[in-house]
Coordinates of C-alpha atoms in Angstrom, one line a residue:
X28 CA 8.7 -7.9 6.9
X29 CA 9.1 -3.9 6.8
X30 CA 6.5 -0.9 5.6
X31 CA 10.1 0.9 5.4
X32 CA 11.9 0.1 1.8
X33 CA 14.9 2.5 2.5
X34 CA 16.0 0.0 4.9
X35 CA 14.5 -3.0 3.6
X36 CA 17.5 -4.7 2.9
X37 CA 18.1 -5.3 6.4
X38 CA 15.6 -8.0 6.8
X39 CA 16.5 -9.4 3.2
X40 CA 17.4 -13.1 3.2
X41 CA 18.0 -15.7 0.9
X42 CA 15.9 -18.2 3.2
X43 CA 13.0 -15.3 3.6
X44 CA 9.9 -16.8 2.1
X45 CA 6.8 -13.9 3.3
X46 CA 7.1 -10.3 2.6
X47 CA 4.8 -7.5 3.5
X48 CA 5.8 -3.7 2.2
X49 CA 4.3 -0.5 2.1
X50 CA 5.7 0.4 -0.7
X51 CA 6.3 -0.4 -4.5
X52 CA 9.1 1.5 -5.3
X53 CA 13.3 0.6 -6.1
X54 CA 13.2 -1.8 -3.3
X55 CA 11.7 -4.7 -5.0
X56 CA 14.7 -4.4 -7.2
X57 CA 16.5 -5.5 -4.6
X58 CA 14.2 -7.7 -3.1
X59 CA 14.3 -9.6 -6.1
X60 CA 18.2 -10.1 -6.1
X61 CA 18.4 -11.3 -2.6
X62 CA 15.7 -12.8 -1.7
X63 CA 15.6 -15.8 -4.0
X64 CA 13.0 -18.3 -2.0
X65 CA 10.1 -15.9 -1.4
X66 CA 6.8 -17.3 -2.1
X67 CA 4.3 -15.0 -0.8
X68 CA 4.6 -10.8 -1.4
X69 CA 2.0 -8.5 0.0
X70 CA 2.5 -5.3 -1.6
X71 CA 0.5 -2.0 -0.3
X72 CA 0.8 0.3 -2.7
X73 CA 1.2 3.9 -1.6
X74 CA 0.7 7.4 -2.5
X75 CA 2.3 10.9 -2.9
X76 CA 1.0 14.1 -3.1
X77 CA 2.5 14.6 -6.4
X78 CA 1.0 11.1 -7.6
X79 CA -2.2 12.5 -6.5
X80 CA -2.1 14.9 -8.9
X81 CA -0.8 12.6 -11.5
X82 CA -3.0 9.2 -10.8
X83 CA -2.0 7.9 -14.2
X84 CA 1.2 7.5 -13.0
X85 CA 0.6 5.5 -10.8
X86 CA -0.3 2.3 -12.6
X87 CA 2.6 2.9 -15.2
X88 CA 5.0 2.9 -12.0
X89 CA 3.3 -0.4 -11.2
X90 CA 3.6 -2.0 -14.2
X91 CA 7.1 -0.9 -14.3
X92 CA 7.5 -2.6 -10.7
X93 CA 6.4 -5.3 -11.3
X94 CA 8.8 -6.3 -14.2
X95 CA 11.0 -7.3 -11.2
X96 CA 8.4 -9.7 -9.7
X97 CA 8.3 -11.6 -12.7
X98 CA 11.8 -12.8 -12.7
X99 CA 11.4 -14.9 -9.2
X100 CA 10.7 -18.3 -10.0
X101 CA 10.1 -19.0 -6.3
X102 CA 6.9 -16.4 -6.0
X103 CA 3.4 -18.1 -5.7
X104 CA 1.1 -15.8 -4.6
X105 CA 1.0 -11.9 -4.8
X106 CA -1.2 -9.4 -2.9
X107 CA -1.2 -6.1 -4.1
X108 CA -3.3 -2.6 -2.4
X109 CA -3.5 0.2 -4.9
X110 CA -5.2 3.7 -3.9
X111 CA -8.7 4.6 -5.2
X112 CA -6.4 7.5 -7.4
X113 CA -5.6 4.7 -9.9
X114 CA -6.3 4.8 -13.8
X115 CA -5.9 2.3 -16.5
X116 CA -2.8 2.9 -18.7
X117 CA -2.5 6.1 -21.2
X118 CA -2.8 4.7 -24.5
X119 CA 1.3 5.3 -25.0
X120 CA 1.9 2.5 -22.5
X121 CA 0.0 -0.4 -24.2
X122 CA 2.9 -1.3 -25.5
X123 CA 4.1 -2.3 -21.8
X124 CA 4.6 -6.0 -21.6
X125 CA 5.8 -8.3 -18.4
X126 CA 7.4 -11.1 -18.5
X127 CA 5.4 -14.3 -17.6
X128 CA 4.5 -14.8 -13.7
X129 CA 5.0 -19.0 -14.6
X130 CA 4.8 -20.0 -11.0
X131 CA 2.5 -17.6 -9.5
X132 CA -0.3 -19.5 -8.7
X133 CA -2.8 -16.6 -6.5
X134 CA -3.4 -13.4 -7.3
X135 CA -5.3 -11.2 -4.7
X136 CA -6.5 -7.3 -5.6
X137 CA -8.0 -5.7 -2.4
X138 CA -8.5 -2.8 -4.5
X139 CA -11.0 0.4 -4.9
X140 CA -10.0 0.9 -8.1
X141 CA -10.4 -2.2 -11.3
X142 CA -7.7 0.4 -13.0
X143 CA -5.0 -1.7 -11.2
X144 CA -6.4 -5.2 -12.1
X145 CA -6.7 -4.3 -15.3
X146 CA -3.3 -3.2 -15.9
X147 CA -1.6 -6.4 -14.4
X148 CA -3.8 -8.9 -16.2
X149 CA -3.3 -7.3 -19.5
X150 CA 0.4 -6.7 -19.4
X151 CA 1.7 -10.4 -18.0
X152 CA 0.7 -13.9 -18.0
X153 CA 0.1 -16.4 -15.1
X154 CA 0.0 -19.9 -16.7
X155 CA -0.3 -21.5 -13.3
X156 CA -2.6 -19.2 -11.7
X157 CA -5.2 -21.6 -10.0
X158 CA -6.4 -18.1 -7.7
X159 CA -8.0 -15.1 -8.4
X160 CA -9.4 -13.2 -5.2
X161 CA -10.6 -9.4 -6.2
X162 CA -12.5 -6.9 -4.0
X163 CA -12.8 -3.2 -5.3
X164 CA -15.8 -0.7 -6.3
X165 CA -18.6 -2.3 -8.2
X166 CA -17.3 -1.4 -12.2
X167 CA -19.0 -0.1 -14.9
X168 CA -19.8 -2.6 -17.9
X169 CA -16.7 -1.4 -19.8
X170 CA -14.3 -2.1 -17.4
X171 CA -15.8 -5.6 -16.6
X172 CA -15.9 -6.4 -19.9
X173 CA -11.9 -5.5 -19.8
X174 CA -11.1 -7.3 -16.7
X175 CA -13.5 -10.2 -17.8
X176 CA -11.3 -10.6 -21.2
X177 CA -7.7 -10.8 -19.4
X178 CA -8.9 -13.2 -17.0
X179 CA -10.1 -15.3 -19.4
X180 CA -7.1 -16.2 -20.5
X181 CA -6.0 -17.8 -17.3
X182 CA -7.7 -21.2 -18.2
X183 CA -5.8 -23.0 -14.9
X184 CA -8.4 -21.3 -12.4
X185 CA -10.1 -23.6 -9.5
X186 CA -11.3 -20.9 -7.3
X187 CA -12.2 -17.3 -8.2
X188 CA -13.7 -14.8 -5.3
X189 CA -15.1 -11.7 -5.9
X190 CA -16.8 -8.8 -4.1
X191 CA -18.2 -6.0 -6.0
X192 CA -19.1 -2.7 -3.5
X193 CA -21.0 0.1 -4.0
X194 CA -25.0 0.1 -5.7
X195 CA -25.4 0.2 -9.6
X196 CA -29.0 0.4 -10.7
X197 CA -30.0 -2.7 -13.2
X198 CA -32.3 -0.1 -15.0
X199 CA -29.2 2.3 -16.4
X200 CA -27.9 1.0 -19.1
X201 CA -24.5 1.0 -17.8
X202 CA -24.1 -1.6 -16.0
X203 CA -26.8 -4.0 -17.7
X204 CA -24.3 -6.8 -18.3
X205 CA -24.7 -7.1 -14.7
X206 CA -28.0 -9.6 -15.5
X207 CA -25.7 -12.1 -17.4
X208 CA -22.7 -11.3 -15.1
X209 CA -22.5 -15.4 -13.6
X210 CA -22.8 -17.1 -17.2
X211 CA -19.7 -15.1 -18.0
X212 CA -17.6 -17.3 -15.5
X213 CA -18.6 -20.5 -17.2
X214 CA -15.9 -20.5 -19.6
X215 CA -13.4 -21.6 -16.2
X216 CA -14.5 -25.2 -16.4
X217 CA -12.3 -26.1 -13.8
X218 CA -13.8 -24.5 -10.8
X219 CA -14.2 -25.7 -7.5
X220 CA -14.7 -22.5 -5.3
X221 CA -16.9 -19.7 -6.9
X222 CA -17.7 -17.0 -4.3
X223 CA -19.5 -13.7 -6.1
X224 CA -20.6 -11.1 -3.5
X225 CA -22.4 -7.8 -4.9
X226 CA -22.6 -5.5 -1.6
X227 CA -25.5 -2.8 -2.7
X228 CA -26.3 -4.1 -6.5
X229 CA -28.4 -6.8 -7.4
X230 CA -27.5 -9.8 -9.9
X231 CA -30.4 -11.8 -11.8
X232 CA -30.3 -15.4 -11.6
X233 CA -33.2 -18.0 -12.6
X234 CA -33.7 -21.3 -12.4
X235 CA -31.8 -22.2 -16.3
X236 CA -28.8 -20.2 -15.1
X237 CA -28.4 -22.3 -12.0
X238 CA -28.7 -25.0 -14.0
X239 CA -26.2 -24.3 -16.4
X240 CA -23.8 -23.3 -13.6
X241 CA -23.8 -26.6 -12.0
X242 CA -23.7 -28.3 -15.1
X243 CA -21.1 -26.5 -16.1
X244 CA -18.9 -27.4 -12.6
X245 CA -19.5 -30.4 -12.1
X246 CA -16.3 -30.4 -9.4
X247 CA -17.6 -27.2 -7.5
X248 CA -16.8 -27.4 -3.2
X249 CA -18.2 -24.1 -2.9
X250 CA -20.9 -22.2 -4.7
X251 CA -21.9 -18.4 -2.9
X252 CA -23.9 -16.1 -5.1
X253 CA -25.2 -13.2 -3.0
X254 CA -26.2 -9.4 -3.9
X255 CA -27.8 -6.7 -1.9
X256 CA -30.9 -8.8 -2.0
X257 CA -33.3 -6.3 -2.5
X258 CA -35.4 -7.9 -5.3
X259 CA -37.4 -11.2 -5.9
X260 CA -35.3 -14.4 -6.3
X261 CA -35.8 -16.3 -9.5
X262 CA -34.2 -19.6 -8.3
X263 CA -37.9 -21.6 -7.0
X264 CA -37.2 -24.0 -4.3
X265 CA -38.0 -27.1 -6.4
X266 CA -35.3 -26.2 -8.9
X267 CA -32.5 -25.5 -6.6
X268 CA -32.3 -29.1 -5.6
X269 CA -32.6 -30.1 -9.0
X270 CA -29.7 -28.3 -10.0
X271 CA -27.8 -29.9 -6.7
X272 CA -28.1 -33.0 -8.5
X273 CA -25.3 -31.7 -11.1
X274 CA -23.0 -30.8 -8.1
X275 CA -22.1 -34.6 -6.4
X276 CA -19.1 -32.8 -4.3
X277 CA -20.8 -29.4 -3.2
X278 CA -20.1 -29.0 0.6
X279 CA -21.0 -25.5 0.7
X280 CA -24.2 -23.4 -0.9
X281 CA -25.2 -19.9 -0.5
X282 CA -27.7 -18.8 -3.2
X283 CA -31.0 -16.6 -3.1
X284 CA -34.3 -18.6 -3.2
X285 CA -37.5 -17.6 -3.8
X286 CA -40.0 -19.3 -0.9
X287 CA -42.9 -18.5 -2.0
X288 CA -43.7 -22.1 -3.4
X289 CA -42.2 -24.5 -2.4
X290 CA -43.8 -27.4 -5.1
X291 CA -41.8 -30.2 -3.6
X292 CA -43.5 -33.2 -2.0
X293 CA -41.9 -33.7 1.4
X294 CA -42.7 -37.3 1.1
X295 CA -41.2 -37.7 -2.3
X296 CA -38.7 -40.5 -2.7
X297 CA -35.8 -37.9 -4.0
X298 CA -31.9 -38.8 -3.9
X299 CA -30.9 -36.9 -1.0
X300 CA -27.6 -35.1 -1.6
X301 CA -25.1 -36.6 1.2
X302 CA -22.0 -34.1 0.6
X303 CA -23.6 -30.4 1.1
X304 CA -22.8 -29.4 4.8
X305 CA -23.3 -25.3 4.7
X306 CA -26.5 -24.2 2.9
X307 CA -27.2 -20.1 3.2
X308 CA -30.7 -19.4 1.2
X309 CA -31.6 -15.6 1.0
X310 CA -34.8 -16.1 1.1
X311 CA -37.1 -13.0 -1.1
X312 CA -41.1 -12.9 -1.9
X313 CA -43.6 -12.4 0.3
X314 CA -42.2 -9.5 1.9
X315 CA -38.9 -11.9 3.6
X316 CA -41.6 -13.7 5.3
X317 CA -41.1 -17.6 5.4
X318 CA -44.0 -19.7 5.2
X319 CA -44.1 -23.1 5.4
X320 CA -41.6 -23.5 8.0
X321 CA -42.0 -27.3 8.9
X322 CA -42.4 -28.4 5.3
X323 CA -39.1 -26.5 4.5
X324 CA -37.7 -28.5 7.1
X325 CA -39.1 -31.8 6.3
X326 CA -37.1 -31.4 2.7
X327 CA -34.3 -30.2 3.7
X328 CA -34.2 -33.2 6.4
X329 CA -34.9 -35.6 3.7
X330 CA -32.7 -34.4 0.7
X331 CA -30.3 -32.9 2.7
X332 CA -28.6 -35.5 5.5
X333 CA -25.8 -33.4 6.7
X334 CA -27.4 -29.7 6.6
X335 CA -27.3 -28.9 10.5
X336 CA -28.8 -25.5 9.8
X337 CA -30.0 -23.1 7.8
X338 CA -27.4 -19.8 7.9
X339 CA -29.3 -16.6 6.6
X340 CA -27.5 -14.4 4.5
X341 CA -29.2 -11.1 5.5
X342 CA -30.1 -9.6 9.1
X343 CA -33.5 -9.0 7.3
X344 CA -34.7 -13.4 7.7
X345 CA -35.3 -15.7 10.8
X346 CA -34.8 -19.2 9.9
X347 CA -35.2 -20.1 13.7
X348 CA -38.8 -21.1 13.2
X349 CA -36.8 -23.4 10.0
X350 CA -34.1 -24.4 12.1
X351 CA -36.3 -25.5 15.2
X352 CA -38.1 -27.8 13.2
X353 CA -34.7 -29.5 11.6
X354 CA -33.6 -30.2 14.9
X355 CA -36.7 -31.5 16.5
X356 CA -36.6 -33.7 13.0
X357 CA -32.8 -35.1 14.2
X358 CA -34.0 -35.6 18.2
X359 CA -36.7 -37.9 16.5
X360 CA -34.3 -39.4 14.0
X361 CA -31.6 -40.2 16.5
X362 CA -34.4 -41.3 19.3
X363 CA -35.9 -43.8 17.1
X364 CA -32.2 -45.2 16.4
X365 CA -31.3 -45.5 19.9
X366 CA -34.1 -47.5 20.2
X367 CA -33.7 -49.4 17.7
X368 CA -30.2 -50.5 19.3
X369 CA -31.9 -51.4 22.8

């Protein structure tokens, strides 16, 4: 709509349903009183040179903000960019409360900073929030636990998206709850679209973990766990498609795998799974190298009907050598049925 709120109220309409401002200051006041069917708010939060020097202030002024946002019954989804200046609240402002976003159904934080997240999570309430997309700095174990606790109270959630930048080494005792980071999600029974990126740190998950998760959501579409990739997989070959078996309506996977063994029998007579369409494997052990290329295929062929391809997740693997033989498996499959229907 405008990055301009001193004249914002030019392009206000009662019928104006997307807004995009550069700026979170008295005009949402008056955003609020005359636009009265907006739905969808992208809010870029900027900064002054005296907020620079004052980052607190920044997320009290936000907070304060958003009290206005929460009296449109119309808004569904909110977008907010904050600054890497911002801090959680000063103690003084815990009292700060907002009144309940009932509607809002997606919230979306493209932020450096989980000071922000944290601020709006704790303060409000989003009963119908079935959204949650964050990307910002990878945070310490504190602040996850923080974030982790507010957004466990949105109970409504189908689809949560996170990407976590920056590197964090698992042997600091900082960020250690890193290694039970996905169990933590499993309290969202709900889900159908988990997506956890980790750009530079690494995330442990074994074979009993990627059990539990697909036990756990049984409804999932979409299931992408992916780190920096830099250490051994835990998840064998042989257990990831045991665990598919949990996960009837997954379409799309994208999970490290460790190669190494494979331990399945390519003859086996195994239910294939006929819904999975994507599958990304980041494949670790034996220095990235995968062995074994035509038996790979042969399984995946078998178990998995509608897998085209194998997509890598790193520039480091070559599935061609995997992906040759898959489609030199589906020339032969569809020969041998055309000539069955001469």
């Amino acid at each position: 709509m405008t990055h301009n709120t001193k004249y914002m109220y030019l392009f206000q309409s009662h019928k104006l349903r997307y807004c995009s401002i550069l700026s979170a200051h008295e005009g949402i006041q008056s955003l609020v009183s005359r636009c009265a069917a907006l739905e969808h708010l992208n809010i870029q939060f900027d900064v002054s040179a005296a907020d620079e020097q004052s980052p607190l202030s920044n997320s009290v002024r936000l907070c304060k903000r958003l009290t206005h946002l929460s009296n449109l019954p119309t808004l569904l989804s909110v977008e907010i960019h904050a600054p890497h200046s911002a801090s959680p609240l000063p103690l003084k402002w815990n009292t700060i409360s907002l009144s309940p976003f009932l509607n809002v159904t997606t919230l979306f934080f493209p932020i450096r900073s989980v000071a922000y997240i944290i601020t709006v999570m704790e303060h409000s309430q989003f009963p119908s929030l079935t959204k949650f997309k964050v990307h910002h700095e990878v945070p310490s174990s504190a602040e996850f636990e923080q974030l982790f606790r507010a957004l466990s109270r949105c109970q409504a959630l189908k689809e949560i998206i996170v990407t976590f930048d920056g590197y964090r080494n698992n042997n600091d005792q900082d960020p250690g709850s890193f290694l039970t980071l996905v169990p933590r999600f499993l309290c969202f029974t709900q889900l159908k679209i988990f997506q956890l990126y980790l750009h530079g740190s690494q995330i442990y998950l074994d074979d009993n973990i990627l059990l539990q998760v697909m036990s756990t959501w049984p409804q999932i579409r979409i299931l992408e766990i992916q780190d920096s990739g830099l250490l051994p997989s835990h998840i064998t070959f042989r257990e990831l498609f045991t665990a598919l078996r949990q996960c009837p309506h997954l379409r799309v996977l994208r999970v490290p795998v460790n190669i190494t063994t494979i331990a399945i029998d390519p003859d086996a007579k195994l239910l294939p799974h006929t819904t999975l369409q994507r599958l990304g494997l980041e494949a670790t052990g034996s220095d990235y190298i995968i062995e074994n290329a035509q038996a790979i295929a042969r399984i995946i062929f078998t178990l998995l009907p509608c897998v085209i391809q194998v997509n890598r997740s790193t520039i480091r693997q070559d599935w061609n050598a995997v992906n040759f033989h898959l489609g030199s498996l589906r020339a032969a499959a569809r020969a041998a049925g055309a000539a069955l229907n001469d």
